[in-house]
Tab-separated table of C-alpha atoms in Angstrom:
chain	number	residue	atom	x	y	z
A	1	UNK	CA	372.505	125.549	-126.712
A	2	UNK	CA	375.520	127.657	-127.593
A	3	UNK	CA	375.690	131.152	-126.019
A	4	UNK	CA	374.309	132.755	-129.217
A	5	UNK	CA	371.341	130.360	-129.262
A	6	UNK	CA	372.784	128.068	-131.930
A	7	UNK	CA	373.756	124.415	-131.614
A	8	UNK	CA	377.151	122.919	-130.887
A	9	UNK	CA	378.886	120.553	-133.301
A	10	UNK	CA	382.237	118.762	-132.938
A	11	UNK	CA	385.236	120.867	-133.976
A	12	UNK	CA	385.854	118.198	-136.582
A	13	UNK	CA	384.565	114.755	-137.467
A	14	UNK	CA	387.078	111.913	-137.727
A	15	UNK	CA	387.542	110.157	-141.054
A	16	UNK	CA	386.718	106.475	-140.713
A	17	UNK	CA	388.359	104.405	-143.429
A	18	UNK	CA	388.092	100.737	-144.346
A	19	UNK	CA	390.850	99.697	-141.943
A	20	UNK	CA	389.031	101.106	-138.918
A	21	UNK	CA	385.720	99.706	-140.170
A	22	UNK	CA	387.323	96.273	-140.429
A	23	UNK	CA	388.493	96.543	-136.821
A	24	UNK	CA	385.071	97.684	-135.671
A	25	UNK	CA	383.348	94.896	-137.603
A	26	UNK	CA	385.018	92.386	-135.265
A	27	UNK	CA	383.395	93.963	-132.188
A	28	UNK	CA	380.411	91.917	-131.087
A	29	UNK	CA	378.981	94.186	-128.376
A	30	UNK	CA	377.477	97.646	-128.737
A	31	UNK	CA	379.323	98.773	-125.592
A	32	UNK	CA	382.683	97.917	-127.183
A	33	UNK	CA	381.790	99.755	-130.393
A	34	UNK	CA	380.587	102.739	-128.341
A	35	UNK	CA	383.945	102.940	-126.560
A	36	UNK	CA	385.868	102.865	-129.839
A	37	UNK	CA	383.645	105.471	-131.512
A	38	UNK	CA	383.522	107.865	-128.553
A	39	UNK	CA	387.281	107.686	-128.067
A	40	UNK	CA	387.519	109.706	-131.313
A	41	UNK	CA	385.552	112.540	-129.663
A	42	UNK	CA	386.525	112.491	-125.988
A	43	UNK	CA	390.129	113.056	-124.919
A	44	UNK	CA	391.640	110.558	-122.412
A	45	UNK	CA	392.472	113.417	-120.048
A	46	UNK	CA	388.740	114.178	-119.850
A	47	UNK	CA	387.606	110.565	-119.414
A	48	UNK	CA	390.161	107.801	-119.046
A	49	UNK	CA	389.919	104.530	-120.981
A	50	UNK	CA	388.840	102.705	-117.841
A	51	UNK	CA	386.164	105.295	-117.007
A	52	UNK	CA	384.839	105.451	-120.573
A	53	UNK	CA	384.627	101.663	-120.804
A	54	UNK	CA	382.679	101.603	-117.543
A	55	UNK	CA	380.232	104.266	-118.805
A	56	UNK	CA	379.720	102.369	-122.072
A	57	UNK	CA	379.173	99.029	-120.331
A	58	UNK	CA	376.630	100.516	-117.929
A	59	UNK	CA	374.871	102.489	-120.683
A	60	UNK	CA	374.650	99.609	-123.180
A	61	UNK	CA	373.961	96.497	-121.066
A	62	UNK	CA	372.230	94.771	-123.993
A	63	UNK	CA	372.923	94.738	-127.711
A	64	UNK	CA	370.766	96.025	-130.563
A	65	UNK	CA	369.131	93.302	-132.687
A	66	UNK	CA	369.390	93.877	-136.441
A	67	UNK	CA	366.834	91.476	-137.915
A	68	UNK	CA	366.571	90.360	-141.513
A	69	UNK	CA	362.825	90.425	-142.208
A	70	UNK	CA	361.982	87.579	-144.554
A	71	UNK	CA	358.683	86.780	-146.235
A	72	UNK	CA	357.256	83.305	-145.681
A	73	UNK	CA	358.404	82.003	-149.077
A	74	UNK	CA	361.933	83.491	-148.880
A	75	UNK	CA	365.157	82.584	-147.136
A	76	UNK	CA	366.695	86.063	-147.153
A	77	UNK	CA	365.705	89.600	-148.100
A	78	UNK	CA	367.201	93.054	-148.382
A	79	UNK	CA	364.961	94.366	-145.559
A	80	UNK	CA	366.508	94.810	-142.113
A	81	UNK	CA	364.740	96.000	-138.972
A	82	UNK	CA	366.910	97.619	-136.294
A	83	UNK	CA	365.266	97.157	-132.900
A	84	UNK	CA	366.433	100.160	-130.899
A	85	UNK	CA	363.698	99.786	-128.273
A	86	UNK	CA	365.005	97.084	-125.923
A	87	UNK	CA	366.164	99.549	-123.280
A	88	UNK	CA	364.412	100.180	-119.952
A	89	UNK	CA	361.874	102.683	-121.371
A	90	UNK	CA	361.313	100.845	-124.687
A	91	UNK	CA	362.649	103.480	-127.092
A	92	UNK	CA	365.875	104.474	-128.826
A	93	UNK	CA	366.249	107.507	-126.545
A	94	UNK	CA	367.677	105.140	-123.902
A	95	UNK	CA	370.705	104.604	-126.148
A	96	UNK	CA	371.430	108.329	-126.205
A	97	UNK	CA	370.392	109.510	-122.755
A	98	UNK	CA	371.953	106.855	-120.540
A	99	UNK	CA	375.540	107.668	-121.654
A	100	UNK	CA	374.855	111.433	-121.755
A	101	UNK	CA	373.594	111.524	-118.156
A	102	UNK	CA	376.358	109.144	-117.056
A	103	UNK	CA	378.940	111.538	-118.497
A	104	UNK	CA	377.289	114.516	-116.817
A	105	UNK	CA	377.530	112.629	-113.529
A	106	UNK	CA	381.175	111.787	-114.248
A	107	UNK	CA	382.088	115.427	-114.853
A	108	UNK	CA	380.051	116.580	-111.832
A	109	UNK	CA	381.974	114.217	-109.560
A	110	UNK	CA	385.248	115.255	-111.156
A	111	UNK	CA	384.418	118.928	-110.584
A	112	UNK	CA	383.390	118.252	-106.997
A	113	UNK	CA	386.697	116.520	-106.310
A	114	UNK	CA	388.626	119.423	-107.850
A	115	UNK	CA	386.674	121.932	-105.728
A	116	UNK	CA	386.805	120.126	-102.380
A	117	UNK	CA	386.755	122.716	-99.647
A	118	UNK	CA	385.066	125.351	-101.830
A	119	UNK	CA	382.237	127.312	-100.226
A	120	UNK	CA	379.756	126.641	-103.013
A	121	UNK	CA	378.702	123.144	-104.019
A	122	UNK	CA	377.223	122.524	-107.462
A	123	UNK	CA	374.010	120.745	-108.317
A	124	UNK	CA	372.886	119.982	-111.847
A	125	UNK	CA	369.273	120.319	-112.901
A	126	UNK	CA	368.350	118.694	-116.197
A	127	UNK	CA	365.521	120.173	-118.254
A	128	UNK	CA	363.474	118.169	-120.743
A	129	UNK	CA	360.504	118.876	-122.986
A	130	UNK	CA	359.056	115.621	-124.263
A	131	UNK	CA	356.505	114.430	-126.782
A	132	UNK	CA	356.553	111.083	-125.030
A	133	UNK	CA	359.860	109.229	-125.414
A	134	UNK	CA	362.646	111.569	-124.273
A	135	UNK	CA	361.110	112.267	-120.852
A	136	UNK	CA	360.879	108.688	-119.541
A	137	UNK	CA	364.336	107.852	-120.935
A	138	UNK	CA	365.871	110.898	-119.260
A	139	UNK	CA	364.185	110.126	-115.927
A	140	UNK	CA	365.406	106.537	-116.001
A	141	UNK	CA	368.937	107.706	-116.866
A	142	UNK	CA	368.935	110.007	-113.826
A	143	UNK	CA	367.775	107.146	-111.632
A	144	UNK	CA	370.432	104.860	-113.147
A	145	UNK	CA	373.383	107.106	-112.192
A	146	UNK	CA	371.908	107.632	-108.695
A	147	UNK	CA	373.850	110.850	-108.245
A	148	UNK	CA	372.306	113.120	-105.562
A	149	UNK	CA	373.742	116.188	-107.291
A	150	UNK	CA	371.646	115.556	-110.440
A	151	UNK	CA	367.897	116.160	-110.646
A	152	UNK	CA	365.452	116.620	-113.511
A	153	UNK	CA	362.318	118.531	-114.513
A	154	UNK	CA	360.325	116.964	-117.363
A	155	UNK	CA	357.601	118.847	-119.273
A	156	UNK	CA	355.037	117.102	-121.477
A	157	UNK	CA	352.051	118.500	-123.430
A	158	UNK	CA	348.794	117.696	-121.668
A	159	UNK	CA	346.792	114.976	-123.433
A	160	UNK	CA	349.343	114.635	-126.251
A	161	UNK	CA	351.387	111.631	-125.200
A	162	UNK	CA	350.170	108.059	-124.871
A	163	UNK	CA	348.690	106.815	-121.586
A	164	UNK	CA	351.634	104.436	-121.207
A	165	UNK	CA	354.193	107.203	-121.748
A	166	UNK	CA	352.368	109.351	-119.194
A	167	UNK	CA	352.496	106.521	-116.634
A	168	UNK	CA	356.220	106.156	-117.245
A	169	UNK	CA	356.503	109.694	-115.864
A	170	UNK	CA	353.726	110.046	-113.303
A	171	UNK	CA	354.495	106.802	-111.450
A	172	UNK	CA	358.043	107.883	-110.586
A	173	UNK	CA	358.499	108.673	-106.899
A	174	UNK	CA	361.800	110.459	-106.370
A	175	UNK	CA	362.908	113.748	-104.804
A	176	UNK	CA	365.190	114.199	-107.833
A	177	UNK	CA	362.320	114.088	-110.366
A	178	UNK	CA	359.615	116.691	-111.028
A	179	UNK	CA	356.979	116.154	-113.721
A	180	UNK	CA	355.113	119.035	-115.389
A	181	UNK	CA	352.282	118.946	-117.904
A	182	UNK	CA	351.607	122.090	-119.922
A	183	UNK	CA	348.587	123.149	-121.964
A	184	UNK	CA	350.263	123.580	-125.334
A	185	UNK	CA	351.687	121.836	-128.383
A	186	UNK	CA	354.554	119.352	-128.460
A	187	UNK	CA	357.381	121.875	-128.801
A	188	UNK	CA	355.804	124.906	-127.067
A	189	UNK	CA	358.131	124.467	-124.047
A	190	UNK	CA	361.252	124.700	-126.202
A	191	UNK	CA	361.454	128.490	-126.055
A	192	UNK	CA	361.071	128.783	-122.253
A	193	UNK	CA	363.729	126.118	-121.748
A	194	UNK	CA	366.076	127.780	-124.222
A	195	UNK	CA	365.703	131.083	-122.353
A	196	UNK	CA	366.567	129.389	-119.055
A	197	UNK	CA	369.593	127.649	-120.547
A	198	UNK	CA	370.942	130.971	-121.806
A	199	UNK	CA	371.453	132.042	-118.176
A	200	UNK	CA	374.080	129.283	-117.761
A	201	UNK	CA	372.995	128.562	-114.202
A	202	UNK	CA	370.900	129.929	-111.330
A	203	UNK	CA	371.901	131.174	-107.906
A	204	UNK	CA	370.188	129.376	-105.051
A	205	UNK	CA	367.675	131.139	-102.835
A	206	UNK	CA	368.306	132.381	-99.295
A	207	UNK	CA	367.932	128.894	-97.842
A	208	UNK	CA	370.714	127.575	-100.086
A	209	UNK	CA	373.271	130.364	-100.336
A	210	UNK	CA	376.050	127.788	-100.552
A	211	UNK	CA	374.471	126.104	-103.561
A	212	UNK	CA	375.236	126.864	-107.215
A	213	UNK	CA	372.621	125.437	-109.556
A	214	UNK	CA	373.745	124.531	-113.055
A	215	UNK	CA	371.094	123.887	-115.687
A	216	UNK	CA	371.505	121.559	-118.641
A	217	UNK	CA	369.036	120.566	-121.344
A	218	UNK	CA	369.165	116.972	-122.565
A	219	UNK	CA	366.867	117.070	-125.557
A	220	UNK	CA	368.634	116.427	-128.855
A	221	UNK	CA	369.899	120.027	-129.146
A	222	UNK	CA	372.449	118.788	-126.577
A	223	UNK	CA	375.471	117.717	-128.668
A	224	UNK	CA	375.833	114.574	-126.564
A	225	UNK	CA	372.631	113.134	-127.983
A	226	UNK	CA	373.540	113.022	-131.692
A	227	UNK	CA	377.059	111.872	-130.777
A	228	UNK	CA	375.721	108.881	-128.831
A	229	UNK	CA	373.142	108.094	-131.496
A	230	UNK	CA	375.854	107.808	-134.142
A	231	UNK	CA	376.797	104.514	-132.511
A	232	UNK	CA	373.627	102.679	-133.498
A	233	UNK	CA	374.034	103.802	-137.117
A	234	UNK	CA	377.535	102.340	-137.271
A	235	UNK	CA	376.364	99.176	-135.499
A	236	UNK	CA	373.514	98.865	-137.999
A	237	UNK	CA	375.840	99.275	-140.967
A	238	UNK	CA	378.293	96.648	-139.708
A	239	UNK	CA	375.627	94.081	-138.838
A	240	UNK	CA	373.734	94.440	-142.137
A	241	UNK	CA	376.914	94.151	-144.222
A	242	UNK	CA	377.941	91.132	-142.134
A	243	UNK	CA	374.613	89.354	-142.617
A	244	UNK	CA	374.532	90.113	-146.341
A	245	UNK	CA	378.182	88.993	-146.700
A	246	UNK	CA	379.017	92.209	-148.561
A	247	UNK	CA	382.316	94.123	-148.736
A	248	UNK	CA	382.743	96.947	-146.206
A	249	UNK	CA	382.481	99.688	-148.803
A	250	UNK	CA	378.952	98.585	-149.808
A	251	UNK	CA	376.280	101.313	-149.494
A	252	UNK	CA	373.321	101.029	-147.118
A	253	UNK	CA	370.083	103.035	-147.193
A	254	UNK	CA	368.470	103.843	-143.834
A	255	UNK	CA	364.888	104.935	-143.143
A	256	UNK	CA	364.232	106.964	-139.984
A	257	UNK	CA	360.970	108.051	-138.293
A	258	UNK	CA	361.669	111.751	-137.781
A	259	UNK	CA	360.613	114.432	-135.306
A	260	UNK	CA	363.217	116.968	-134.155
A	261	UNK	CA	365.770	115.513	-136.641
A	262	UNK	CA	368.215	114.478	-133.884
A	263	UNK	CA	368.405	110.875	-135.074
A	264	UNK	CA	368.574	112.051	-138.684
A	265	UNK	CA	371.432	114.442	-137.850
A	266	UNK	CA	373.313	111.556	-136.224
A	267	UNK	CA	373.022	109.544	-139.417
A	268	UNK	CA	374.210	112.471	-141.520
A	269	UNK	CA	377.235	112.989	-139.258
A	270	UNK	CA	378.095	109.297	-139.620
A	271	UNK	CA	377.876	109.674	-143.392
A	272	UNK	CA	380.247	112.679	-143.240
A	273	UNK	CA	382.737	110.486	-141.360
A	274	UNK	CA	382.955	108.124	-144.318
A	275	UNK	CA	380.642	105.308	-143.252
A	276	UNK	CA	379.034	104.155	-146.549
A	277	UNK	CA	375.484	105.257	-145.817
A	278	UNK	CA	373.850	106.038	-149.129
A	279	UNK	CA	370.409	107.640	-148.760
A	280	UNK	CA	368.746	108.737	-145.533
A	281	UNK	CA	364.949	108.735	-145.712
A	282	UNK	CA	363.085	110.835	-143.144
A	283	UNK	CA	359.563	109.582	-142.614
A	284	UNK	CA	357.141	111.944	-140.856
A	285	UNK	CA	353.475	112.233	-139.991
A	286	UNK	CA	351.148	115.047	-141.068
A	287	UNK	CA	353.142	117.527	-138.951
A	288	UNK	CA	355.374	117.500	-141.974
A	289	UNK	CA	357.838	120.400	-141.896
A	290	UNK	CA	360.743	118.041	-142.673
A	291	UNK	CA	358.955	116.597	-145.707
A	292	UNK	CA	357.915	120.020	-147.015
A	293	UNK	CA	361.425	121.392	-146.575
A	294	UNK	CA	363.166	118.639	-148.523
A	295	UNK	CA	360.512	118.602	-151.247
A	296	UNK	CA	360.172	122.371	-151.734
A	297	UNK	CA	362.939	124.156	-149.827
A	298	UNK	CA	360.351	125.942	-147.681
A	299	UNK	CA	361.328	125.548	-144.035
A	300	UNK	CA	358.085	127.055	-142.721
A	301	UNK	CA	356.681	126.413	-139.268
A	302	UNK	CA	353.008	125.423	-139.357
A	303	UNK	CA	350.673	127.584	-137.276
A	304	UNK	CA	348.909	124.579	-135.707
A	305	UNK	CA	350.122	121.261	-134.291
A	306	UNK	CA	347.853	118.475	-135.554
A	307	UNK	CA	346.968	115.495	-133.380
A	308	UNK	CA	348.135	112.118	-134.709
A	309	UNK	CA	348.521	108.491	-133.648
A	310	UNK	CA	352.306	109.009	-133.771
A	311	UNK	CA	352.423	111.797	-131.179
A	312	UNK	CA	356.098	111.156	-130.329
A	313	UNK	CA	357.173	112.761	-133.630
A	314	UNK	CA	354.706	115.657	-133.539
A	315	UNK	CA	357.177	118.475	-134.146
A	316	UNK	CA	356.673	121.878	-135.753
A	317	UNK	CA	360.272	123.111	-135.458
A	318	UNK	CA	362.948	120.383	-135.829
A	319	UNK	CA	365.878	122.259	-134.313
A	320	UNK	CA	368.483	119.729	-135.485
A	321	UNK	CA	367.910	120.942	-139.040
A	322	UNK	CA	370.492	123.557	-138.095
A	323	UNK	CA	373.116	120.805	-137.724
A	324	UNK	CA	372.091	119.229	-141.015
A	325	UNK	CA	372.502	122.592	-142.739
A	326	UNK	CA	375.948	122.966	-141.189
A	327	UNK	CA	377.182	119.708	-142.691
A	328	UNK	CA	375.253	120.281	-145.920
A	329	UNK	CA	377.199	123.533	-146.442
A	330	UNK	CA	380.543	121.925	-145.569
A	331	UNK	CA	380.713	123.642	-142.194
A	332	UNK	CA	379.773	127.170	-143.287
A	333	UNK	CA	378.648	128.362	-139.859
A	334	UNK	CA	378.327	131.998	-141.003
A	335	UNK	CA	375.838	131.053	-143.724
A	336	UNK	CA	373.892	128.752	-141.401
A	337	UNK	CA	373.691	131.440	-138.713
A	338	UNK	CA	372.382	133.873	-141.327
A	339	UNK	CA	369.740	131.366	-142.420
A	340	UNK	CA	368.613	130.603	-138.863
A	341	UNK	CA	368.407	134.324	-138.065
A	342	UNK	CA	366.218	134.731	-141.139
A	343	UNK	CA	363.989	131.889	-139.940
A	344	UNK	CA	363.592	133.193	-136.400
A	345	UNK	CA	363.269	136.927	-137.030
A	346	UNK	CA	362.132	137.677	-140.597
A	347	UNK	CA	358.384	137.341	-140.089
A	348	UNK	CA	356.492	137.883	-136.857
A	349	UNK	CA	353.456	136.030	-138.197
A	350	UNK	CA	355.278	132.865	-139.312
A	351	UNK	CA	358.815	131.648	-138.827
A	352	UNK	CA	360.163	130.662	-142.231
A	353	UNK	CA	363.245	130.177	-144.364
A	354	UNK	CA	363.549	129.549	-148.107
A	355	UNK	CA	366.520	127.295	-148.881
A	356	UNK	CA	368.414	128.602	-151.957
A	357	UNK	CA	368.032	126.332	-154.994
A	358	UNK	CA	371.660	125.211	-155.170
A	359	UNK	CA	371.570	124.039	-151.552
A	360	UNK	CA	368.126	122.500	-151.969
A	361	UNK	CA	369.505	120.342	-154.796
A	362	UNK	CA	372.230	119.061	-152.488
A	363	UNK	CA	369.724	118.464	-149.682
A	364	UNK	CA	367.572	116.414	-152.061
A	365	UNK	CA	370.577	114.384	-153.192
A	366	UNK	CA	371.352	113.329	-149.617
A	367	UNK	CA	367.826	112.905	-148.228
A	368	UNK	CA	364.459	111.499	-149.188
A	369	UNK	CA	361.263	112.094	-147.249
A	370	UNK	CA	357.798	110.629	-146.974
A	371	UNK	CA	354.619	111.855	-145.306
A	372	UNK	CA	352.386	109.264	-143.633
A	373	UNK	CA	348.791	109.764	-142.486
A	374	UNK	CA	347.170	107.932	-139.577
A	375	UNK	CA	345.189	105.816	-142.048
A	376	UNK	CA	348.376	104.779	-143.846
A	377	UNK	CA	350.054	104.061	-140.511
A	378	UNK	CA	347.238	101.697	-139.480
A	379	UNK	CA	347.220	100.011	-142.874
A	380	UNK	CA	350.965	99.370	-142.590
A	381	UNK	CA	350.633	97.838	-139.112
A	382	UNK	CA	347.996	95.459	-140.519
A	383	UNK	CA	350.085	94.533	-143.578
A	384	UNK	CA	353.244	93.816	-141.564
A	385	UNK	CA	351.284	91.742	-139.064
A	386	UNK	CA	349.644	89.718	-141.844
A	387	UNK	CA	352.810	89.099	-143.876
A	388	UNK	CA	355.583	88.980	-141.263
A	389	UNK	CA	353.562	88.241	-138.077
A	390	UNK	CA	355.159	91.194	-136.288
A	391	UNK	CA	353.375	93.909	-134.305
A	392	UNK	CA	355.147	97.197	-134.983
A	393	UNK	CA	354.980	100.768	-133.791
A	394	UNK	CA	357.448	102.176	-136.319
A	395	UNK	CA	354.806	102.060	-139.048
A	396	UNK	CA	355.607	105.618	-140.102
A	397	UNK	CA	359.086	104.539	-141.149
A	398	UNK	CA	357.917	101.276	-142.690
A	399	UNK	CA	355.222	103.000	-144.724
A	400	UNK	CA	357.752	105.633	-145.717
A	401	UNK	CA	360.082	102.913	-146.952
A	402	UNK	CA	357.315	101.291	-148.949
A	403	UNK	CA	356.291	104.588	-150.521
A	404	UNK	CA	359.913	105.106	-151.613
A	405	UNK	CA	359.905	101.745	-153.397
A	406	UNK	CA	361.716	99.626	-150.824
A	407	UNK	CA	360.437	96.010	-150.675
A	408	UNK	CA	358.952	95.641	-147.204
A	409	UNK	CA	356.316	93.052	-148.161
A	410	UNK	CA	358.296	90.638	-150.285
A	411	UNK	CA	358.436	92.411	-153.649
A	412	UNK	CA	362.070	91.325	-154.221
A	413	UNK	CA	361.261	89.591	-157.503
A	414	UNK	CA	360.687	92.713	-159.574
A	415	UNK	CA	363.363	94.386	-161.684
A	416	UNK	CA	363.758	97.572	-159.643
A	417	UNK	CA	367.405	97.751	-158.561
A	418	UNK	CA	366.293	99.252	-155.245
A	419	UNK	CA	364.785	95.894	-154.276
A	420	UNK	CA	368.203	94.232	-154.568
A	421	UNK	CA	370.310	96.440	-152.301
A	422	UNK	CA	370.071	96.331	-148.495
A	423	UNK	CA	368.112	98.869	-146.520
A	424	UNK	CA	367.475	99.229	-142.791
A	425	UNK	CA	364.523	100.713	-140.955
A	426	UNK	CA	365.199	102.118	-137.494
A	427	UNK	CA	362.529	100.791	-135.141
A	428	UNK	CA	362.678	103.538	-132.541
A	429	UNK	CA	359.982	102.484	-130.048
A	430	UNK	CA	358.162	99.392	-128.861
A	431	UNK	CA	354.471	99.005	-129.728
A	432	UNK	CA	353.813	98.392	-126.017
A	433	UNK	CA	353.793	102.186	-125.578
A	434	UNK	CA	351.072	102.870	-128.136
A	435	UNK	CA	347.879	100.999	-127.356
A	436	UNK	CA	345.699	103.489	-129.233
A	437	UNK	CA	347.583	103.130	-132.527
A	438	UNK	CA	347.838	99.334	-132.375
A	439	UNK	CA	344.174	98.991	-131.389
A	440	UNK	CA	343.121	101.340	-134.169
A	441	UNK	CA	344.989	99.146	-136.638
A	442	UNK	CA	344.389	95.624	-135.334
A	443	UNK	CA	341.285	96.062	-133.198
A	444	UNK	CA	340.842	95.312	-129.504
A	445	UNK	CA	341.396	91.628	-130.158
A	446	UNK	CA	344.691	92.338	-131.880
A	447	UNK	CA	345.903	94.458	-128.963
A	448	UNK	CA	344.783	91.857	-126.416
A	449	UNK	CA	346.589	89.131	-128.343
A	450	UNK	CA	349.739	91.222	-128.408
A	451	UNK	CA	349.507	91.964	-124.663
A	452	UNK	CA	349.110	88.298	-123.831
A	453	UNK	CA	351.999	87.260	-126.068
A	454	UNK	CA	355.659	86.908	-125.219
A	455	UNK	CA	356.374	90.012	-127.310
A	456	UNK	CA	354.852	92.291	-124.650
A	457	UNK	CA	357.625	93.218	-122.162
A	458	UNK	CA	357.206	92.157	-118.524
A	459	UNK	CA	358.574	95.521	-117.363
A	460	UNK	CA	355.784	97.243	-119.282
A	461	UNK	CA	353.225	95.297	-117.268
A	462	UNK	CA	354.832	96.625	-114.090
A	463	UNK	CA	354.267	100.208	-115.258
A	464	UNK	CA	350.577	99.466	-115.848
A	465	UNK	CA	350.155	98.227	-112.280
A	466	UNK	CA	351.600	101.369	-110.646
A	467	UNK	CA	349.588	104.261	-109.221
A	468	UNK	CA	350.013	107.683	-110.812
A	469	UNK	CA	350.812	110.950	-109.050
A	470	UNK	CA	349.298	114.199	-110.342
A	471	UNK	CA	351.872	116.209	-112.303
A	472	UNK	CA	352.406	119.942	-111.843
A	473	UNK	CA	350.104	121.820	-114.241
A	474	UNK	CA	351.153	124.803	-116.375
A	475	UNK	CA	347.858	126.272	-117.563
A	476	UNK	CA	347.100	128.436	-120.579
A	477	UNK	CA	343.864	130.417	-120.631
A	478	UNK	CA	342.040	130.840	-123.948
A	479	UNK	CA	342.469	134.598	-123.719
A	480	UNK	CA	346.257	134.294	-123.292
A	481	UNK	CA	348.641	134.300	-126.234
A	482	UNK	CA	351.191	131.519	-126.549
A	483	UNK	CA	353.995	134.031	-126.015
A	484	UNK	CA	352.435	135.208	-122.748
A	485	UNK	CA	351.920	131.624	-121.591
A	486	UNK	CA	355.511	130.720	-122.438
A	487	UNK	CA	356.786	133.667	-120.421
A	488	UNK	CA	354.784	132.461	-117.403
A	489	UNK	CA	355.869	128.837	-117.883
A	490	UNK	CA	359.496	129.953	-117.967
A	491	UNK	CA	359.031	131.738	-114.634
A	492	UNK	CA	357.337	128.670	-113.124
A	493	UNK	CA	360.186	126.382	-114.186
A	494	UNK	CA	362.752	128.791	-112.769
A	495	UNK	CA	360.931	128.567	-109.443
A	496	UNK	CA	360.944	124.764	-109.597
A	497	UNK	CA	364.703	124.804	-110.074
A	498	UNK	CA	365.135	126.779	-106.868
A	499	UNK	CA	363.121	124.442	-104.681
């Protein structure tokens, strides 16, 4: 977070014209594209070409498949599925967190070298609140860099992530990793973490007087996350246009399962840079603040978090909406700050903001949204399995695409122009993480068949075989208000950071 509690954005976004797109279209590895994109944002004196190439190669060891999904009686279609889940924790968060943590390690080592001989040595503690995907990806990124100066505390809502996601956290044995479960909703730890980050560091206790502890959050409010996630949007655009044999100024629609709007903000930033992304569709579950905001202009936080089969996008306050508003208003930070102040402080009973009509019209011209229930999610998993013989988790996005008129089940023969132009759905997580949802849709037999197939990752089986360790518990008594509990949780996390 910025010192005033807002979010950072780049000072300016580069303009990417056809010439640069043509050069990038010749790159056949995500790591090479990442280097070329990030070079526009990171000065060589901060990270040299050699160092940045090394970070990109280590962070993107495999490429991102962009699959043309074709019905049985077709040779091609306009439907593309972008498989962002082939990283070590089976979700798109790997693509953002591995380079972010690698860069933090790079700058920590650089700072240490500059301060050799100084009395105080720095350590960096990363803070994460997760609804299931960010936490495991962040932990794995910390283990990947293997930097003793970097450690992490991960917080997840008790009983509100999948059993597999929980095991990805509670089977980790490392002195650099602490796992906390708290008795609250998916984003109830956001406020305590924000308060800690505002301190810009903690002084070590009496046992570590020579230690300066720096604290950094790596959820998608961290500017590094949307910057890194821009890369898979550009990769998607280039690969779809290549497969469709279309000119490089052809528009592409993209459908995104949406929680905190970090991935959506990345796509919007890419669009501002001149990449020909046409419409961004945010698909959400019944915790639908994003859908309600785009449809009505009422950015109102719901009083209750509802349980769903798509827990990873259970969000009541999508903080990256602030970045979307910034680019929506052509960088009017004064207006956006006024709006966010209105949201946070205008009503003690409910945080809310009414988007003015002229800005709502622009929001609706750039974004579409869909709201998907658990029943619709399960129905979509069944349909895609029956027609395309694929087991999916990203059913929220697929159903959202279908509800917007995109042809996901072979309806290319009708006269709707939307069925003729290409669209891509971002598949943000592997179904291996969500046994409950897949079983609800396909039955126990369907899940067992998937587990015994070659589609189920071998690394996922290794997680299932590991023993779990009890996480640290942050309790909330029934008689305690959320605000009181958050104050106590903040104090508990501060103590963890000083261990």
